[in-house]
Short mmCIF file of C-alpha atoms in Angstrom, two decimals:
data_model
loop_
_atom_site.label_atom_id
_atom_site.label_comp_id
_atom_site.label_asym_id
_atom_site.label_seq_id
_atom_site.Cartn_x
_atom_site.Cartn_y
_atom_site.Cartn_z
CA UNK J 1 -3.23 0.14 20.32
CA UNK J 2 -6.28 2.21 21.01
CA UNK J 3 -9.71 2.61 19.47
CA UNK J 4 -9.72 4.91 16.45
CA UNK J 5 -11.94 7.97 16.61
CA UNK J 6 -14.11 9.62 14.00
CA UNK J 7 -12.55 12.77 12.49
CA UNK J 8 -14.67 15.89 12.80
CA UNK J 9 -14.92 18.82 10.40
CA UNK J 10 -13.72 22.06 11.99
CA UNK J 11 -16.06 25.04 12.15
CA UNK J 12 -15.98 27.08 8.92
CA UNK J 13 -13.76 30.14 8.85
CA UNK J 14 -14.08 33.29 6.79
CA UNK J 15 -13.00 32.52 3.24
CA UNK J 16 -10.20 34.47 1.60
CA UNK J 17 -10.60 35.68 -1.96
CA UNK J 18 -9.10 33.23 -4.41
CA UNK J 19 -6.43 34.55 -6.74
CA UNK J 20 -5.99 33.12 -10.22
CA UNK J 21 -5.77 34.41 -13.76
CA UNK J 22 -8.38 33.59 -16.42
CA UNK J 23 -6.77 33.59 -19.87
CA UNK J 24 -8.72 33.99 -23.07
CA UNK J 25 -9.18 30.23 -23.44
CA UNK J 26 -10.58 29.96 -19.91
CA UNK J 27 -9.65 27.71 -16.99
CA UNK J 28 -10.92 24.42 -15.62
CA UNK J 29 -11.96 23.43 -12.12
CA UNK J 30 -8.44 22.36 -11.10
CA UNK J 31 -7.14 25.92 -11.40
CA UNK J 32 -9.88 27.04 -9.04
CA UNK J 33 -9.13 24.13 -6.68
CA UNK J 34 -5.41 24.99 -6.63
CA UNK J 35 -6.26 28.58 -5.75
CA UNK J 36 -8.57 27.33 -3.00
CA UNK J 37 -5.86 25.03 -1.62
CA UNK J 38 -3.42 27.95 -1.43
CA UNK J 39 -5.68 29.59 1.16
CA UNK J 40 -6.10 26.49 3.36
CA UNK J 41 -4.09 25.39 6.39
CA UNK J 42 -4.12 21.69 7.27
CA UNK J 43 -3.47 19.56 10.38
CA UNK J 44 0.20 18.50 10.76
CA UNK J 45 -0.39 14.86 9.76
CA UNK J 46 -2.59 15.62 6.72
CA UNK J 47 -0.64 15.33 3.49
CA UNK J 48 -1.27 18.37 1.26
CA UNK J 49 -0.93 16.44 -2.00
CA UNK J 50 -3.38 13.80 -0.80
CA UNK J 51 -5.74 16.56 0.32
CA UNK J 52 -5.53 18.11 -3.15
CA UNK J 53 -6.45 14.77 -4.74
CA UNK J 54 -9.28 14.31 -2.24
CA UNK J 55 -10.79 17.71 -3.06
CA UNK J 56 -10.68 16.80 -6.75
CA UNK J 57 -12.42 13.49 -6.04
CA UNK J 58 -15.18 15.19 -4.05
CA UNK J 59 -15.56 17.87 -6.74
CA UNK J 60 -16.10 15.14 -9.32
CA UNK J 61 -18.65 13.41 -7.08
CA UNK J 62 -20.53 16.69 -6.54
CA UNK J 63 -20.59 17.21 -10.30
CA UNK J 64 -22.63 14.03 -10.64
CA UNK J 65 -25.44 15.41 -8.43
CA UNK J 66 -28.41 17.05 -10.15
CA UNK J 67 -29.02 19.51 -7.30
CA UNK J 68 -25.65 21.16 -7.92
CA UNK J 69 -26.90 22.25 -11.36
CA UNK J 70 -30.09 23.56 -9.80
CA UNK J 71 -28.26 25.46 -7.05
CA UNK J 72 -25.56 27.06 -9.21
CA UNK J 73 -25.93 26.39 -12.94
CA UNK J 74 -25.71 23.34 -15.21
CA UNK J 75 -22.35 24.60 -16.47
CA UNK J 76 -20.98 24.65 -12.90
CA UNK J 77 -22.03 21.03 -12.50
CA UNK J 78 -20.21 20.17 -15.75
CA UNK J 79 -17.09 22.04 -14.67
CA UNK J 80 -16.98 20.12 -11.38
CA UNK J 81 -17.49 16.76 -13.09
CA UNK J 82 -15.12 17.26 -16.02
CA UNK J 83 -11.73 18.83 -15.19
CA UNK J 84 -10.82 19.21 -18.88
CA UNK J 85 -13.71 21.63 -19.51
CA UNK J 86 -12.64 25.31 -19.44
CA UNK J 87 -14.70 28.42 -18.72
CA UNK J 88 -14.05 32.18 -18.95
CA UNK J 89 -17.17 33.47 -17.19
CA UNK J 90 -16.11 34.62 -13.70
CA UNK J 91 -19.64 34.21 -12.39
CA UNK J 92 -19.67 30.51 -13.27
CA UNK J 93 -16.15 30.04 -11.90
CA UNK J 94 -17.35 31.66 -8.67
CA UNK J 95 -19.93 28.85 -8.49
CA UNK J 96 -17.11 26.29 -8.72
CA UNK J 97 -15.23 28.19 -6.02
CA UNK J 98 -18.25 28.21 -3.70
CA UNK J 99 -18.89 24.49 -4.23
CA UNK J 100 -15.27 23.72 -3.32
CA UNK J 101 -15.21 26.04 -0.31
CA UNK J 102 -18.62 25.02 1.05
CA UNK J 103 -18.68 21.31 0.21
CA UNK J 104 -15.63 19.65 -1.39
CA UNK J 105 -13.07 21.10 1.02
CA UNK J 106 -14.82 20.25 4.31
CA UNK J 107 -15.84 16.81 3.01
CA UNK J 108 -12.19 16.14 2.13
CA UNK J 109 -11.11 17.11 5.64
CA UNK J 110 -13.47 14.44 6.93
CA UNK J 111 -12.68 11.55 4.56
CA UNK J 112 -8.90 12.10 4.54
CA UNK J 113 -9.06 12.60 8.31
CA UNK J 114 -9.43 8.82 8.65
CA UNK J 115 -5.74 8.50 7.68
CA UNK J 116 -4.86 10.53 10.78
CA UNK J 117 -7.29 8.54 12.94
CA UNK J 118 -5.71 5.24 11.84
CA UNK J 119 -2.19 6.53 12.49
CA UNK J 120 -2.57 5.36 16.12
CA UNK J 121 -2.37 1.77 14.85
CA UNK J 122 1.04 2.22 13.19
CA UNK J 123 3.99 1.21 15.40
CA UNK J 124 6.81 3.70 15.90
CA UNK J 125 10.32 3.66 14.39
CA UNK J 126 9.65 1.49 11.35
CA UNK J 127 11.83 1.21 8.23
CA UNK J 128 10.39 3.05 5.24
CA UNK J 129 9.33 -0.07 3.33
CA UNK J 130 7.37 -1.29 6.38
CA UNK J 131 5.79 2.04 7.37
CA UNK J 132 4.66 2.39 3.73
CA UNK J 133 2.44 -0.68 4.15
CA UNK J 134 0.71 0.87 7.17
CA UNK J 135 0.31 4.29 5.52
CA UNK J 136 -1.10 2.85 2.30
CA UNK J 137 -3.57 0.76 4.33
CA UNK J 138 -4.78 3.91 6.09
CA UNK J 139 -5.14 5.71 2.76
CA UNK J 140 -7.06 2.76 1.37
CA UNK J 141 -9.43 3.05 4.34
CA UNK J 142 -10.00 6.76 3.65
CA UNK J 143 -10.86 5.99 0.02
CA UNK J 144 -13.28 3.26 1.15
CA UNK J 145 -15.08 5.67 3.49
CA UNK J 146 -15.42 8.28 0.74
CA UNK J 147 -16.78 5.73 -1.73
CA UNK J 148 -19.45 4.62 0.71
CA UNK J 149 -20.36 8.26 1.35
CA UNK J 150 -20.79 9.03 -2.36
CA UNK J 151 -21.97 5.61 -3.66
CA UNK J 152 -23.56 3.65 -0.79
CA UNK J 153 -23.26 -0.14 -1.28
CA UNK J 154 -26.35 -2.28 -1.64
CA UNK J 155 -25.43 -4.71 1.14
CA UNK J 156 -25.13 -3.97 4.90
CA UNK J 157 -21.63 -3.50 6.27
CA UNK J 158 -20.18 -6.54 8.10
CA UNK J 159 -19.47 -5.89 11.78
CA UNK J 160 -18.29 -8.21 14.58
CA UNK J 161 -21.65 -9.40 15.89
CA UNK J 162 -24.05 -8.27 13.17
CA UNK J 163 -24.07 -5.82 10.27
CA UNK J 164 -24.66 -2.10 10.00
CA UNK J 165 -27.31 -0.48 7.84
CA UNK J 166 -25.87 1.68 5.07
CA UNK J 167 -26.51 5.43 5.54
CA UNK J 168 -27.77 7.43 2.53
CA UNK J 169 -25.49 9.23 0.08
CA UNK J 170 -24.06 12.21 1.95
CA UNK J 171 -24.26 14.46 -1.10
CA UNK J 172 -27.56 13.09 -2.44
CA UNK J 173 -29.26 16.43 -1.77
CA UNK J 174 -28.40 19.87 -0.45
CA UNK J 175 -30.29 19.07 2.74
CA UNK J 176 -28.35 15.84 3.35
CA UNK J 177 -24.92 17.39 2.86
CA UNK J 178 -25.82 20.38 5.02
CA UNK J 179 -26.97 18.06 7.82
CA UNK J 180 -23.72 16.11 7.62
CA UNK J 181 -21.51 19.21 7.61
CA UNK J 182 -23.36 20.41 10.71
CA UNK J 183 -23.02 17.08 12.55
CA UNK J 184 -20.93 14.08 11.50
CA UNK J 185 -21.69 11.90 14.54
CA UNK J 186 -24.71 10.04 13.03
CA UNK J 187 -22.24 8.31 10.65
CA UNK J 188 -19.71 7.53 13.39
CA UNK J 189 -20.47 3.82 13.89
CA UNK J 190 -20.73 3.04 10.19
CA UNK J 191 -17.69 4.99 9.00
CA UNK J 192 -15.51 3.74 11.87
CA UNK J 193 -16.39 0.14 11.00
CA UNK J 194 -15.83 0.80 7.30
CA UNK J 195 -12.41 2.33 7.94
CA UNK J 196 -11.33 -0.55 10.21
CA UNK J 197 -12.53 -3.20 7.76
CA UNK J 198 -10.75 -1.63 4.79
CA UNK J 199 -7.54 -0.98 6.76
CA UNK J 200 -7.21 -4.53 8.04
CA UNK J 201 -8.15 -6.03 4.68
CA UNK J 202 -5.37 -4.19 2.86
CA UNK J 203 -2.79 -4.54 5.63
CA UNK J 204 -3.34 -8.31 5.83
CA UNK J 205 -3.25 -8.69 2.07
CA UNK J 206 0.01 -6.72 1.83
CA UNK J 207 1.46 -8.61 4.80
CA UNK J 208 0.74 -11.95 3.16
CA UNK J 209 2.11 -10.77 -0.20
CA UNK J 210 5.30 -9.21 1.22
CA UNK J 211 5.96 -11.42 4.22
CA UNK J 212 9.18 -12.79 2.75
CA UNK J 213 10.53 -9.22 2.58
CA UNK J 214 9.86 -8.53 6.26
CA UNK J 215 12.10 -9.38 9.17
CA UNK J 216 10.55 -11.83 11.62
CA UNK J 217 9.89 -9.13 14.25
CA UNK J 218 8.34 -6.82 11.61
CA UNK J 219 6.07 -9.62 10.39
CA UNK J 220 5.10 -10.62 13.94
CA UNK J 221 4.35 -7.01 14.89
CA UNK J 222 2.15 -6.51 11.83
CA UNK J 223 0.31 -9.76 12.54
CA UNK J 224 -0.29 -8.55 16.10
CA UNK J 225 -1.74 -5.25 14.85
CA UNK J 226 -4.09 -7.13 12.52
CA UNK J 227 -5.15 -9.56 15.25
CA UNK J 228 -5.81 -6.81 17.81
CA UNK J 229 -7.82 -4.80 15.28
CA UNK J 230 -10.01 -7.85 14.71
CA UNK J 231 -10.23 -9.23 18.26
CA UNK J 232 -10.17 -6.07 20.37
CA UNK J 233 -11.89 -3.55 18.10
CA UNK J 234 -14.12 -5.66 15.86
CA UNK J 235 -12.59 -5.09 12.42
CA UNK J 236 -13.98 -7.52 9.84
CA UNK J 237 -11.58 -8.04 6.90
CA UNK J 238 -12.74 -9.21 3.50
CA UNK J 239 -11.80 -12.87 3.29
CA UNK J 240 -10.09 -14.07 0.13
CA UNK J 241 -10.11 -17.62 1.44
CA UNK J 242 -12.19 -19.17 4.25
CA UNK J 243 -10.24 -19.90 7.47
CA UNK J 244 -10.59 -23.66 7.01
CA UNK J 245 -9.09 -23.41 3.54
CA UNK J 246 -6.18 -21.29 4.81
CA UNK J 247 -5.47 -23.91 7.49
CA UNK J 248 -5.31 -26.61 4.81
CA UNK J 249 -2.93 -24.47 2.76
CA UNK J 250 -0.67 -23.96 5.80
CA UNK J 251 -0.64 -27.67 6.61
CA UNK J 252 0.16 -28.60 3.01
CA UNK J 253 2.97 -26.03 2.93
CA UNK J 254 4.50 -27.34 6.17
CA UNK J 255 4.37 -30.92 4.90
CA UNK J 256 5.95 -29.96 1.57
CA UNK J 257 8.78 -28.01 3.21
CA UNK J 258 9.57 -30.95 5.49
CA UNK J 259 9.41 -33.35 2.55
CA UNK J 260 11.57 -31.36 0.10
CA UNK J 261 13.97 -29.32 2.19
CA UNK J 262 14.78 -31.28 5.34
CA UNK J 263 18.14 -32.49 4.00
CA UNK J 264 19.22 -29.02 2.82
CA UNK J 265 18.15 -27.43 6.10
CA UNK J 266 19.99 -30.11 8.09
CA UNK J 267 23.21 -29.39 6.17
CA UNK J 268 22.70 -25.66 6.61
CA UNK J 269 22.23 -26.18 10.37
CA UNK J 270 25.72 -27.71 10.61
CA UNK J 271 27.34 -24.32 9.91
CA UNK J 272 24.70 -21.74 10.83
CA UNK J 273 22.94 -20.48 13.97
CA UNK J 274 19.61 -22.10 14.82
CA UNK J 275 17.74 -18.80 14.44
CA UNK J 276 18.94 -18.49 10.84
CA UNK J 277 17.80 -22.02 10.05
CA UNK J 278 14.38 -21.35 11.61
CA UNK J 279 14.01 -18.14 9.63
CA UNK J 280 14.91 -19.92 6.38
CA UNK J 281 12.33 -22.63 7.10
CA UNK J 282 9.70 -19.98 7.82
CA UNK J 283 10.39 -18.20 4.53
CA UNK J 284 10.14 -21.49 2.65
CA UNK J 285 6.69 -22.08 4.13
CA UNK J 286 5.69 -18.54 3.13
CA UNK J 287 6.78 -19.21 -0.44
CA UNK J 288 4.80 -22.45 -0.58
CA UNK J 289 1.74 -20.63 0.76
CA UNK J 290 2.15 -17.99 -1.93
CA UNK J 291 2.16 -20.66 -4.65
CA UNK J 292 -0.99 -22.32 -3.29
CA UNK J 293 -2.88 -19.02 -3.02
CA UNK J 294 -1.81 -17.95 -6.51
CA UNK J 295 -2.96 -21.29 -7.90
CA UNK J 296 -6.30 -21.00 -6.09
CA UNK J 297 -6.87 -17.45 -7.38
CA UNK J 298 -6.26 -18.74 -10.90
CA UNK J 299 -9.41 -20.80 -10.51
CA UNK J 300 -8.12 -24.20 -9.42
CA UNK J 301 -10.27 -26.03 -6.88
CA UNK J 302 -8.63 -26.16 -3.47
CA UNK J 303 -11.81 -26.09 -1.39
CA UNK J 304 -11.62 -29.72 -0.37
CA UNK J 305 -15.41 -29.94 -0.53
CA UNK J 306 -15.54 -32.88 -2.90
CA UNK J 307 -17.33 -35.76 -1.19
CA UNK J 308 -15.07 -38.23 -2.92
CA UNK J 309 -11.87 -36.64 -1.58
CA UNK J 310 -10.49 -37.50 1.84
CA UNK J 311 -8.30 -35.03 3.78
CA UNK J 312 -5.28 -37.18 2.94
CA UNK J 313 -6.15 -37.10 -0.77
CA UNK J 314 -6.62 -33.35 -0.67
CA UNK J 315 -3.23 -32.82 0.96
CA UNK J 316 -1.67 -35.05 -1.68
CA UNK J 317 -3.30 -32.95 -4.40
CA UNK J 318 -2.08 -29.71 -2.80
CA UNK J 319 1.37 -31.28 -2.59
CA UNK J 320 1.31 -31.91 -6.33
CA UNK J 321 0.63 -28.21 -6.89
CA UNK J 322 3.84 -27.53 -4.95
CA UNK J 323 5.95 -30.09 -6.81
CA UNK J 324 7.38 -27.38 -9.04
CA UNK J 325 8.21 -25.01 -6.22
CA UNK J 326 11.49 -26.59 -5.09
CA UNK J 327 13.93 -24.65 -7.28
CA UNK J 328 12.26 -21.24 -6.85
CA UNK J 329 11.74 -21.64 -3.13
CA UNK J 330 15.29 -22.76 -2.47
CA UNK J 331 16.62 -19.90 -4.61
CA UNK J 332 14.68 -17.52 -2.36
CA UNK J 333 16.00 -19.34 0.67
CA UNK J 334 19.54 -18.77 -0.59
CA UNK J 335 18.81 -15.03 -0.65
CA UNK J 336 17.37 -15.25 2.87
CA UNK J 337 20.51 -16.99 4.08
CA UNK J 338 22.67 -14.37 2.39
CA UNK J 339 20.64 -11.63 4.08
CA UNK J 340 20.98 -13.28 7.48
CA UNK J 341 24.69 -13.87 7.06
CA UNK J 342 25.15 -10.27 5.96
CA UNK J 343 23.29 -9.15 9.07
CA UNK J 344 25.58 -11.31 11.22
CA UNK J 345 28.65 -9.81 9.52
CA UNK J 346 27.38 -6.32 10.21
CA UNK J 347 26.96 -7.20 13.88
CA UNK J 348 30.52 -8.56 14.06
CA UNK J 349 31.98 -5.59 12.22
CA UNK J 350 30.06 -3.01 14.24
CA UNK J 351 32.70 -3.15 16.98
CA UNK J 352 35.67 -3.11 14.64
CA UNK J 353 37.67 0.07 14.15
CA UNK J 354 37.23 1.06 10.51
CA UNK J 355 39.16 3.76 8.70
CA UNK J 356 36.80 6.17 6.95
CA UNK J 357 37.81 7.86 3.73
CA UNK J 358 36.12 10.16 1.27
CA UNK J 359 34.55 8.56 -1.77
CA UNK J 360 32.68 9.88 -4.70
CA UNK J 361 29.09 9.58 -3.50
CA UNK J 362 27.61 10.28 -6.92
CA UNK J 363 29.49 7.33 -8.43
CA UNK J 364 28.32 5.04 -5.65
CA UNK J 365 24.69 6.16 -6.01
CA UNK J 366 24.81 5.57 -9.77
CA UNK J 367 26.21 2.08 -9.29
CA UNK J 368 23.63 1.30 -6.60
CA UNK J 369 20.68 2.31 -8.77
CA UNK J 370 22.09 0.52 -11.82
CA UNK J 371 22.56 -2.70 -9.79
CA UNK J 372 19.01 -2.43 -8.44
CA UNK J 373 17.63 -2.06 -11.99
CA UNK J 374 19.59 -5.15 -13.09
CA UNK J 375 18.20 -7.12 -10.14
CA UNK J 376 14.64 -6.36 -11.28
CA UNK J 377 15.34 -8.02 -14.64
CA UNK J 378 16.78 -11.07 -12.88
CA UNK J 379 13.88 -11.58 -10.44
CA UNK J 380 11.44 -14.20 -11.81
CA UNK J 381 8.77 -13.18 -9.28
CA UNK J 382 8.48 -9.80 -11.03
CA UNK J 383 7.36 -11.38 -14.30
CA UNK J 384 3.92 -12.23 -15.63
CA UNK J 385 3.70 -14.71 -18.49
CA UNK J 386 7.46 -14.41 -18.94
CA UNK J 387 7.47 -10.62 -19.32
CA UNK J 388 8.27 -7.97 -16.70
CA UNK J 389 5.14 -6.81 -14.89
CA UNK J 390 4.02 -3.17 -15.21
CA UNK J 391 5.20 -2.45 -11.67
CA UNK J 392 8.63 -4.02 -12.36
CA UNK J 393 9.06 -2.11 -15.62
CA UNK J 394 8.02 1.15 -13.95
CA UNK J 395 10.40 0.64 -11.02
CA UNK J 396 13.26 -0.22 -13.40
CA UNK J 397 12.64 2.85 -15.56
CA UNK J 398 12.62 5.14 -12.52
CA UNK J 399 15.87 3.62 -11.24
CA UNK J 400 17.58 3.93 -14.62
CA UNK J 401 16.53 7.57 -14.95
CA UNK J 402 17.68 8.20 -11.36
CA UNK J 403 14.23 9.52 -10.47
CA UNK J 404 14.57 7.80 -7.09
CA UNK J 405 17.64 9.85 -6.21
CA UNK J 406 16.20 13.07 -7.60
CA UNK J 407 12.86 12.55 -5.85
CA UNK J 408 13.90 11.06 -2.54
CA UNK J 409 10.71 12.35 -0.87
CA UNK J 410 8.33 9.33 -0.70
CA UNK J 411 5.33 11.61 -1.34
CA UNK J 412 6.95 12.91 -4.53
CA UNK J 413 7.60 9.35 -5.64
CA UNK J 414 4.00 8.35 -4.89
CA UNK J 415 2.73 11.26 -6.99
CA UNK J 416 5.02 10.36 -9.90
CA UNK J 417 4.00 6.68 -9.83
CA UNK J 418 0.33 7.67 -9.63
CA UNK J 419 0.71 9.81 -12.75
CA UNK J 420 2.34 6.91 -14.60
CA UNK J 421 -0.54 4.60 -13.56
CA UNK J 422 -3.20 7.08 -14.71
CA UNK J 423 -1.46 8.10 -17.95
CA UNK J 424 -2.84 5.07 -19.80
CA UNK J 425 -4.38 1.72 -18.95
CA UNK J 426 -1.49 -0.43 -17.62
CA UNK J 427 -0.99 -3.86 -19.15
CA UNK J 428 0.63 -7.00 -17.78
CA UNK J 429 -0.25 -6.36 -14.13
CA UNK J 430 -2.33 -7.95 -11.40
CA UNK J 431 -2.92 -4.58 -9.70
CA UNK J 432 -6.37 -3.03 -9.61
CA UNK J 433 -5.99 0.62 -8.57
CA UNK J 434 -3.58 3.52 -8.09
CA UNK J 435 -2.98 2.87 -4.36
CA UNK J 436 -1.89 -0.71 -5.05
CA UNK J 437 0.33 0.47 -7.91
CA UNK J 438 2.09 3.06 -5.75
CA UNK J 439 2.71 0.59 -2.92
CA UNK J 440 3.98 -2.15 -5.23
CA UNK J 441 6.38 0.02 -7.24
CA UNK J 442 7.82 1.57 -4.07
CA UNK J 443 8.37 -1.85 -2.52
CA UNK J 444 10.01 -3.22 -5.67
CA UNK J 445 12.44 -0.30 -5.73
CA UNK J 446 13.23 -0.33 -2.02
CA UNK J 447 13.71 -4.11 -1.97
CA UNK J 448 16.04 -4.19 -4.97
CA UNK J 449 18.04 -1.17 -3.77
CA UNK J 450 18.56 -2.91 -0.42
CA UNK J 451 19.69 -6.11 -2.08
CA UNK J 452 21.98 -4.26 -4.50
CA UNK J 453 23.57 -2.47 -1.55
CA UNK J 454 24.26 -5.83 0.13
CA UNK J 455 25.87 -7.09 -3.10
CA UNK J 456 28.18 -4.08 -3.26
CA UNK J 457 29.11 -4.35 0.41
CA UNK J 458 29.89 -8.06 0.07
CA UNK J 459 32.15 -7.38 -2.92
CA UNK J 460 34.02 -4.43 -1.39
CA UNK J 461 34.47 -5.72 2.14
CA UNK J 462 34.01 -3.91 5.44
CA UNK J 463 36.58 -1.12 4.91
CA UNK J 464 35.21 0.05 1.57
CA UNK J 465 31.65 -0.46 2.80
CA UNK J 466 32.25 1.92 5.68
CA UNK J 467 33.73 4.47 3.33
CA UNK J 468 30.50 4.60 1.31
CA UNK J 469 28.33 5.15 4.37
#
């Protein structure tokens, strides 16, 4: 890992004339933005769809600034702020074009550039469901930087040894934005710290939430990235729980796993490799930790700060919280064992000579997606108050309509999920924003597709399995 660097806005180039038609009913700002985007070239690692969304976000932020109305016209300010408003006057639309070319576009190159800067922290050769966690953390960091640039927080930014004063709103006046576009370095320390803090916060949160879906080496590697970002580079994540409280949770989880599952694990060890037993134990602890954290977030007191409660009493109370976890945790452990045994079978069969034959790939794909959709219904962890969560229902609908197969490009899938999230206020979900929604739905689909594939392989045996590959 290396220190991330501040992205810099390239020198402006001569603008090409934008081409778009203005019908009798007029056009809104997004038509102008699309025409602007058609004339832009981007760095190789900058996603064009994300850049388009970033320009729209900056256009909206500029539309909230009074000086934009003074510089161009009040109608131009309204057009920037409200994409549904249409205009036929070419002169006013030229004002929107100039605001995008002069301000929104270059500002987007800077804020979205933090995704490229943070790419140096993502390990190479990762499976899609793991690399998605890193990418979404980098995108979350870019959003955090933009929000601080447009709506500076009231409190100083936490840093390793102190805190950093919050710079003024970059677009608070024409003079401020011009100064920034000329020289971004005065914001370097603040924005670098903000990007690191947001990246590590989201990556650690996703790691904790999805740790039972990661292989041990994937989990260990992600933990190492988080630790190095904090220790070596000074990232300061937002803490959901104080370190002392997390240590108590971990101790209570270890005790409960030993208390409940020792006999089952001992029997499992009689017929399975030691590494599989260790991995099953680790996943059981992860599940117990998840239950404790969920209970604490629901408002139950796990601080252990009561003067009348000894450490032993507190651990006993935490243990009582976990009393109902046995069935669910062991069910998950059964899936872990099945996964490990399937992995061992694949290793044994990798050297076997298998006869390949043609199969109908479309039929297999249909069965795979249908199985994955059925698995979503059967997974109790994808329910809230007994009903499927929004993310589970969305993933199931996309699998049933074969939108996963038709839109195999992850960026296309992200865009589709984002539109579903923004179409109306989602219900029955613990998610808070579009980025979380995209990550969660993708992970639900990828996880259930992988498990459905293992089911099919186990049923058909090695010869038929090879034929489908």
